[in-house]
């Protein structure tokens, strides 16, 4: 299989950070840039976190582009209760080397995608503001994207931010609306599958057998994330949403999919940001995406742990 070229649009964020590490640990893909967006923390903080996580994994060569600071039409909504004030829980990472200010994420995405039509897979694991506004500014990128693997939405599952809405969609539902109806090839990775993928305290302990800064980072970041899951959702462990989306770029067999017409409520009110699939084809609208609705969760967690062990062994203390 040829190596897939990947761009990650991300709001790091604890599970975003784990997705970035998984990407760097995966020889089937080549990470050619990160574009950063608000969400779990501010864009400014998310940019610092992206640089710090790359530095941790000795990947300072990967370009990072800073994106929009605010959603398209809504007020900002960040998630310090889930990811901590810094976005990375209790982890404190060494300062990354300063970079000369990179391009804006909108320009970066457009330039990269148009430089190699049909080659880039976008792994979108934050609110979709960057991607939506790149599409609006340069619609020629839409057919030039090989695929968007998009973590977000709650189809049959309840919301994790309102009773009905998932975080990435709720933060910028207008952006999700633009991307969902863009005509791009989309694989949606909703809470229906990610909430089955729980990293347990025993999993994190297993990684600590390797004396490397990476397991220590994972322990410090996920300790906060697990406290959140325990307090708010009574889950023992933490849900690693974003790494599942990343893994599907090279291990699509981890999930089962259905093609559906999916939409998002942007009318406002109690169901703002609610995503839904037209399972019975009542609207007669053609499917606009492939939706992951089943997952071999433990296989995925094993894959994640094995790759973190390998990456950690290559970067010893
Ligand atoms: C999504 O929201 C964020 O908190 C996570 O990073 C993930 O991308 C899950 O709803
Ligand atoms: Ca995220």
GROMACS .gro file of C-alpha atoms and ligand atoms in nm:
model
  328
    1UNK     CA    1   0.000   0.000   0.000
    2UNK     CA    2   0.140   0.346  -0.086
    3UNK     CA    3   0.205   0.572   0.211
    4UNK     CA    4  -0.095   0.805   0.264
    5UNK     CA    5  -0.029   1.177   0.284
    6UNK     CA    6  -0.207   1.326   0.587
    7UNK     CA    7  -0.292   1.672   0.714
    8UNK     CA    8  -0.435   1.690   1.067
    9UNK     CA    9  -0.673   1.973   1.158
   10UNK     CA   10  -0.669   1.972   1.537
   11UNK     CA   11  -0.740   2.149   1.868
   12UNK     CA   12  -0.493   1.980   2.106
   13UNK     CA   13  -0.652   1.872   2.349
   14UNK     CA   14  -0.558   1.550   2.529
   15UNK     CA   15  -0.702   1.302   2.279
   16UNK     CA   16  -0.580   1.520   1.990
   17UNK     CA   17  -0.229   1.492   2.135
   18UNK     CA   18  -0.268   1.113   2.148
   19UNK     CA   19  -0.386   1.117   1.785
   20UNK     CA   20  -0.079   1.318   1.681
   21UNK     CA   21   0.148   1.067   1.860
   22UNK     CA   22  -0.035   0.778   1.695
   23UNK     CA   23   0.014   0.942   1.355
   24UNK     CA   24   0.386   0.981   1.420
   25UNK     CA   25   0.405   0.616   1.526
   26UNK     CA   26   0.237   0.486   1.211
   27UNK     CA   27   0.457   0.401   0.912
   28UNK     CA   28   0.156   0.364   0.679
   29UNK     CA   29   0.103   0.742   0.678
   30UNK     CA   30   0.311   1.053   0.633
   31UNK     CA   31   0.207   1.352   0.845
   32UNK     CA   32   0.273   1.656   0.628
   33UNK     CA   33   0.131   1.926   0.849
   34UNK     CA   34  -0.096   2.026   1.132
   35UNK     CA   35  -0.350   2.306   1.110
   36UNK     CA   36  -0.465   2.427   1.448
   37UNK     CA   37  -0.809   2.541   1.554
   38UNK     CA   38  -0.988   2.664   1.868
   39UNK     CA   39  -1.196   2.411   2.060
   40UNK     CA   40  -1.055   2.229   2.360
   41UNK     CA   41  -0.851   2.545   2.426
   42UNK     CA   42  -0.782   2.873   2.247
   43UNK     CA   43  -0.611   2.863   1.907
   44UNK     CA   44  -0.305   3.028   2.061
   45UNK     CA   45  -0.278   2.761   2.331
   46UNK     CA   46  -0.360   2.481   2.084
   47UNK     CA   47  -0.075   2.604   1.862
   48UNK     CA   48   0.172   2.587   2.153
   49UNK     CA   49   0.041   2.242   2.245
   50UNK     CA   50   0.079   2.118   1.886
   51UNK     CA   51   0.441   2.236   1.876
   52UNK     CA   52   0.510   2.083   2.220
   53UNK     CA   53   0.367   1.743   2.128
   54UNK     CA   54   0.566   1.733   1.804
   55UNK     CA   55   0.878   1.831   2.000
   56UNK     CA   56   0.814   1.550   2.250
   57UNK     CA   57   0.815   1.303   1.961
   58UNK     CA   58   1.124   1.458   1.795
   59UNK     CA   59   0.912   1.578   1.503
   60UNK     CA   60   0.990   1.951   1.499
   61UNK     CA   61   1.021   1.932   1.120
   62UNK     CA   62   0.644   1.903   1.068
   63UNK     CA   63   0.481   2.234   0.968
   64UNK     CA   64   0.214   2.376   1.199
   65UNK     CA   65  -0.026   2.643   1.075
   66UNK     CA   66  -0.233   2.849   1.313
   67UNK     CA   67  -0.602   2.883   1.224
   68UNK     CA   68  -0.912   3.083   1.312
   69UNK     CA   69  -0.964   3.202   1.668
   70UNK     CA   70  -1.343   3.189   1.669
   71UNK     CA   71  -1.633   2.987   1.528
   72UNK     CA   72  -1.804   3.121   1.213
   73UNK     CA   73  -2.118   3.258   1.379
   74UNK     CA   74  -2.120   3.157   1.744
   75UNK     CA   75  -1.940   3.276   2.053
   76UNK     CA   76  -1.627   3.087   2.152
   77UNK     CA   77  -1.672   2.772   2.362
   78UNK     CA   78  -1.364   2.606   2.515
   79UNK     CA   79  -1.341   2.290   2.729
   80UNK     CA   80  -1.113   2.347   3.032
   81UNK     CA   81  -1.319   2.109   3.245
   82UNK     CA   82  -1.241   1.825   3.003
   83UNK     CA   83  -0.882   1.902   2.898
   84UNK     CA   84  -0.757   2.140   3.169
   85UNK     CA   85  -0.668   2.508   3.138
   86UNK     CA   86  -0.365   2.432   2.919
   87UNK     CA   87  -0.552   2.176   2.708
   88UNK     CA   88  -0.314   1.894   2.808
   89UNK     CA   89  -0.443   1.803   3.154
   90UNK     CA   90  -0.169   1.777   3.418
   91UNK     CA   91   0.109   1.741   3.159
   92UNK     CA   92   0.376   2.009   3.145
   93UNK     CA   93   0.588   1.969   2.833
   94UNK     CA   94   0.927   2.124   2.763
   95UNK     CA   95   0.918   2.446   2.563
   96UNK     CA   96   0.943   2.370   2.191
   97UNK     CA   97   1.189   2.565   1.976
   98UNK     CA   98   1.041   2.892   1.850
   99UNK     CA   99   0.941   2.893   1.486
  100UNK     CA  100   0.912   3.181   1.249
  101UNK     CA  101   0.536   3.242   1.227
  102UNK     CA  102   0.386   2.981   0.999
  103UNK     CA  103   0.120   3.045   0.735
  104UNK     CA  104  -0.244   3.083   0.833
  105UNK     CA  105  -0.416   2.745   0.840
  106UNK     CA  106  -0.664   2.852   0.572
  107UNK     CA  107  -0.380   2.934   0.328
  108UNK     CA  108  -0.180   2.629   0.433
  109UNK     CA  109  -0.470   2.389   0.372
  110UNK     CA  110  -0.550   2.541   0.034
  111UNK     CA  111  -0.188   2.540  -0.081
  112UNK     CA  112  -0.117   2.187   0.032
  113UNK     CA  113  -0.434   2.036  -0.110
  114UNK     CA  114  -0.403   2.210  -0.447
  115UNK     CA  115  -0.036   2.116  -0.471
  116UNK     CA  116  -0.129   1.748  -0.496
  117UNK     CA  117  -0.490   1.699  -0.608
  118UNK     CA  118  -0.638   1.368  -0.492
  119UNK     CA  119  -0.350   1.289  -0.258
  120UNK     CA  120  -0.422   1.440   0.083
  121UNK     CA  121  -0.642   1.281   0.348
  122UNK     CA  122  -0.753   1.539   0.604
  123UNK     CA  123  -0.799   1.407   0.956
  124UNK     CA  124  -1.029   1.666   1.113
  125UNK     CA  125  -1.041   1.620   1.489
  126UNK     CA  126  -1.157   1.959   1.613
  127UNK     CA  127  -1.432   2.206   1.526
  128UNK     CA  128  -1.446   2.242   1.146
  129UNK     CA  129  -1.393   2.620   1.118
  130UNK     CA  130  -1.059   2.600   0.931
  131UNK     CA  131  -1.180   2.346   0.680
  132UNK     CA  132  -1.516   2.514   0.615
  133UNK     CA  133  -1.359   2.855   0.559
  134UNK     CA  134  -1.088   2.708   0.336
  135UNK     CA  135  -1.366   2.551   0.127
  136UNK     CA  136  -1.554   2.879   0.109
  137UNK     CA  137  -1.244   3.072   0.003
  138UNK     CA  138  -1.120   2.814  -0.250
  139UNK     CA  139  -1.388   2.564  -0.353
  140UNK     CA  140  -1.141   2.393  -0.587
  141UNK     CA  141  -0.997   2.216  -0.283
  142UNK     CA  142  -1.320   2.017  -0.239
  143UNK     CA  143  -1.273   1.768  -0.524
  144UNK     CA  144  -0.896   1.774  -0.465
  145UNK     CA  145  -0.922   1.623  -0.114
  146UNK     CA  146  -0.885   1.244  -0.123
  147UNK     CA  147  -1.094   1.203   0.192
  148UNK     CA  148  -1.189   1.384   0.512
  149UNK     CA  149  -1.189   1.155   0.815
  150UNK     CA  150  -1.388   1.361   1.057
  151UNK     CA  151  -1.420   1.297   1.430
  152UNK     CA  152  -1.741   1.457   1.543
  153UNK     CA  153  -2.119   1.419   1.565
  154UNK     CA  154  -2.347   1.192   1.764
  155UNK     CA  155  -2.580   0.994   1.541
  156UNK     CA  156  -2.764   0.739   1.758
  157UNK     CA  157  -2.555   0.830   2.062
  158UNK     CA  158  -2.647   1.113   2.298
  159UNK     CA  159  -2.442   1.431   2.299
  160UNK     CA  160  -2.138   1.497   2.515
  161UNK     CA  161  -2.176   1.877   2.527
  162UNK     CA  162  -2.551   1.919   2.527
  163UNK     CA  163  -2.788   1.625   2.569
  164UNK     CA  164  -2.814   1.622   2.187
  165UNK     CA  165  -2.489   1.759   2.048
  166UNK     CA  166  -2.128   1.647   2.025
  167UNK     CA  167  -1.848   1.895   2.114
  168UNK     CA  168  -1.672   1.951   1.777
  169UNK     CA  169  -2.004   2.008   1.600
  170UNK     CA  170  -2.163   2.211   1.879
  171UNK     CA  171  -1.868   2.453   1.894
  172UNK     CA  172  -1.909   2.544   1.526
  173UNK     CA  173  -2.226   2.392   1.381
  174UNK     CA  174  -2.221   2.627   1.082
  175UNK     CA  175  -1.876   2.499   0.987
  176UNK     CA  176  -1.997   2.140   1.017
  177UNK     CA  177  -2.295   2.229   0.797
  178UNK     CA  178  -2.065   2.367   0.526
  179UNK     CA  179  -1.833   2.065   0.532
  180UNK     CA  180  -2.112   1.804   0.545
  181UNK     CA  181  -2.282   1.959   0.240
  182UNK     CA  182  -1.963   2.037   0.048
  183UNK     CA  183  -1.965   1.726  -0.169
  184UNK     CA  184  -1.626   1.617  -0.032
  185UNK     CA  185  -1.569   1.249   0.037
  186UNK     CA  186  -1.625   1.216   0.413
  187UNK     CA  187  -1.589   0.938   0.665
  188UNK     CA  188  -1.762   1.042   0.985
  189UNK     CA  189  -1.637   0.903   1.317
  190UNK     CA  190  -1.908   0.991   1.570
  191UNK     CA  191  -1.945   0.929   1.942
  192UNK     CA  192  -2.137   0.611   1.850
  193UNK     CA  193  -1.800   0.444   1.790
  194UNK     CA  194  -1.557   0.657   1.989
  195UNK     CA  195  -1.743   0.613   2.318
  196UNK     CA  196  -1.667   0.241   2.296
  197UNK     CA  197  -1.293   0.313   2.283
  198UNK     CA  198  -1.189   0.353   2.644
  199UNK     CA  199  -0.826   0.375   2.751
  200UNK     CA  200  -0.818   0.229   3.102
  201UNK     CA  201  -0.590   0.304   3.399
  202UNK     CA  202  -0.439  -0.044   3.343
  203UNK     CA  203  -0.356   0.047   2.981
  204UNK     CA  204  -0.177   0.362   3.093
  205UNK     CA  205   0.008   0.161   3.361
  206UNK     CA  206   0.123  -0.088   3.097
  207UNK     CA  207   0.293   0.193   2.905
  208UNK     CA  208   0.483   0.309   3.216
  209UNK     CA  209   0.708   0.001   3.193
  210UNK     CA  210   0.904   0.197   2.932
  211UNK     CA  211   1.121   0.476   3.074
  212UNK     CA  212   1.048   0.743   2.815
  213UNK     CA  213   0.894   1.094   2.820
  214UNK     CA  214   0.605   0.970   2.607
  215UNK     CA  215   0.445   0.731   2.861
  216UNK     CA  216   0.498   0.997   3.129
  217UNK     CA  217   0.317   1.253   2.913
  218UNK     CA  218   0.033   1.007   2.848
  219UNK     CA  219  -0.001   0.937   3.222
  220UNK     CA  220  -0.005   1.307   3.320
  221UNK     CA  221  -0.246   1.409   3.044
  222UNK     CA  222  -0.489   1.118   3.081
  223UNK     CA  223  -0.501   1.141   3.463
  224UNK     CA  224  -0.687   1.471   3.424
  225UNK     CA  225  -0.900   1.334   3.139
  226UNK     CA  226  -0.993   1.028   3.346
  227UNK     CA  227  -1.094   1.246   3.641
  228UNK     CA  228  -1.326   1.434   3.405
  229UNK     CA  229  -1.477   1.110   3.269
  230UNK     CA  230  -1.526   0.977   3.621
  231UNK     CA  231  -1.685   1.294   3.759
  232UNK     CA  232  -1.909   1.387   3.464
  233UNK     CA  233  -1.979   1.059   3.285
  234UNK     CA  234  -1.905   0.781   3.539
  235UNK     CA  235  -1.661   0.616   3.299
  236UNK     CA  236  -1.359   0.432   3.442
  237UNK     CA  237  -1.085   0.546   3.205
  238UNK     CA  238  -1.105   0.795   2.921
  239UNK     CA  239  -1.257   0.798   2.575
  240UNK     CA  240  -0.991   0.843   2.307
  241UNK     CA  241  -1.206   0.984   2.027
  242UNK     CA  242  -0.946   1.143   1.801
  243UNK     CA  243  -0.694   0.857   1.782
  244UNK     CA  244  -0.971   0.630   1.647
  245UNK     CA  245  -1.033   0.870   1.356
  246UNK     CA  246  -0.659   0.882   1.287
  247UNK     CA  247  -0.629   0.502   1.296
  248UNK     CA  248  -0.902   0.462   1.033
  249UNK     CA  249  -0.672   0.624   0.774
  250UNK     CA  250  -0.457   0.310   0.774
  251UNK     CA  251  -0.675   0.050   0.951
  252UNK     CA  252  -1.026   0.113   0.813
  253UNK     CA  253  -1.127  -0.244   0.906
  254UNK     CA  254  -1.148  -0.141   1.272
  255UNK     CA  255  -1.495   0.001   1.201
  256UNK     CA  256  -1.812  -0.096   1.015
  257UNK     CA  257  -1.969   0.175   0.801
  258UNK     CA  258  -2.300   0.277   0.646
  259UNK     CA  259  -2.356   0.537   0.376
  260UNK     CA  260  -2.608   0.799   0.491
  261UNK     CA  261  -2.741   1.145   0.433
  262UNK     CA  262  -2.631   1.327   0.749
  263UNK     CA  263  -2.727   1.678   0.850
  264UNK     CA  264  -2.677   1.914   1.144
  265UNK     CA  265  -2.926   2.146   1.309
  266UNK     CA  266  -2.821   2.510   1.280
  267UNK     CA  267  -3.165   2.657   1.360
  268UNK     CA  268  -3.072   2.726   1.721
  269UNK     CA  269  -3.257   2.623   2.034
  270UNK     CA  270  -3.228   2.305   2.229
  271UNK     CA  271  -3.115   2.093   1.934
  272UNK     CA  272  -2.849   2.334   1.801
  273UNK     CA  273  -2.561   2.123   1.668
  274UNK     CA  274  -2.761   1.799   1.678
  275UNK     CA  275  -2.646   1.566   1.400
  276UNK     CA  276  -2.874   1.306   1.248
  277UNK     CA  277  -2.873   1.044   0.972
  278UNK     CA  278  -3.168   0.979   0.742
  279UNK     CA  279  -3.168   0.603   0.810
  280UNK     CA  280  -3.503   0.541   0.633
  281UNK     CA  281  -3.417   0.768   0.334
  282UNK     CA  282  -3.724   0.980   0.407
  283UNK     CA  283  -3.571   1.293   0.255
  284UNK     CA  284  -3.478   1.108  -0.069
  285UNK     CA  285  -3.147   1.291  -0.053
  286UNK     CA  286  -2.838   1.097  -0.161
  287UNK     CA  287  -2.587   0.989   0.102
  288UNK     CA  288  -2.329   1.259   0.170
  289UNK     CA  289  -2.092   1.053   0.383
  290UNK     CA  290  -1.984   0.718   0.514
  291UNK     CA  291  -2.058   0.685   0.885
  292UNK     CA  292  -1.870   0.457   1.123
  293UNK     CA  293  -2.137   0.287   1.333
  294UNK     CA  294  -1.959  -0.024   1.461
  295UNK     CA  295  -1.610  -0.065   1.605
  296UNK     CA  296  -1.378  -0.337   1.729
  297UNK     CA  297  -1.286  -0.122   2.024
  298UNK     CA  298  -1.039  -0.345   2.204
  299UNK     CA  299  -0.851  -0.419   1.879
  300UNK     CA  300  -0.813  -0.046   1.835
  301UNK     CA  301  -0.692   0.010   2.193
  302UNK     CA  302  -0.436  -0.271   2.148
  303UNK     CA  303  -0.315  -0.113   1.825
  304UNK     CA  304  -0.286   0.222   2.001
  305UNK     CA  305  -0.089   0.075   2.293
  306UNK     CA  306   0.147  -0.123   2.070
  307UNK     CA  307   0.227   0.184   1.864
  308UNK     CA  308   0.280   0.398   2.176
  309UNK     CA  309   0.518   0.131   2.309
  310UNK     CA  310   0.714   0.134   1.984
  311UNK     CA  311   0.730   0.514   1.969
  312UNK     CA  312   0.831   0.532   2.337
  313UNK     CA  313   1.109   0.278   2.287
  314UNK     CA  314   1.247   0.484   2.000
  315UNK     CA  315   1.250   0.796   2.223
  316UNK     CA  316   1.404   0.690   2.551
  317UNK     CA  317   1.470   0.915   2.847
  318LIG     C1  318  -1.420   1.567   2.056
  318LIG     O1  319  -1.424   1.687   2.136
  318LIG     C2  320  -1.300   1.709   2.199
  318LIG     O2  321  -1.314   1.727   2.336
  318LIG     C3  322  -1.212   1.593   2.167
  318LIG     O3  323  -1.079   1.637   2.142
  318LIG     C4  324  -1.273   1.530   2.045
  318LIG     O4  325  -1.219   1.582   1.926
  318LIG     C5  326  -1.509   1.464   2.117
  318LIG     O5  327  -1.640   1.510   2.125
  319LIG    CA1  328  -1.019   1.721   1.925
   0.00000   0.00000   0.00000
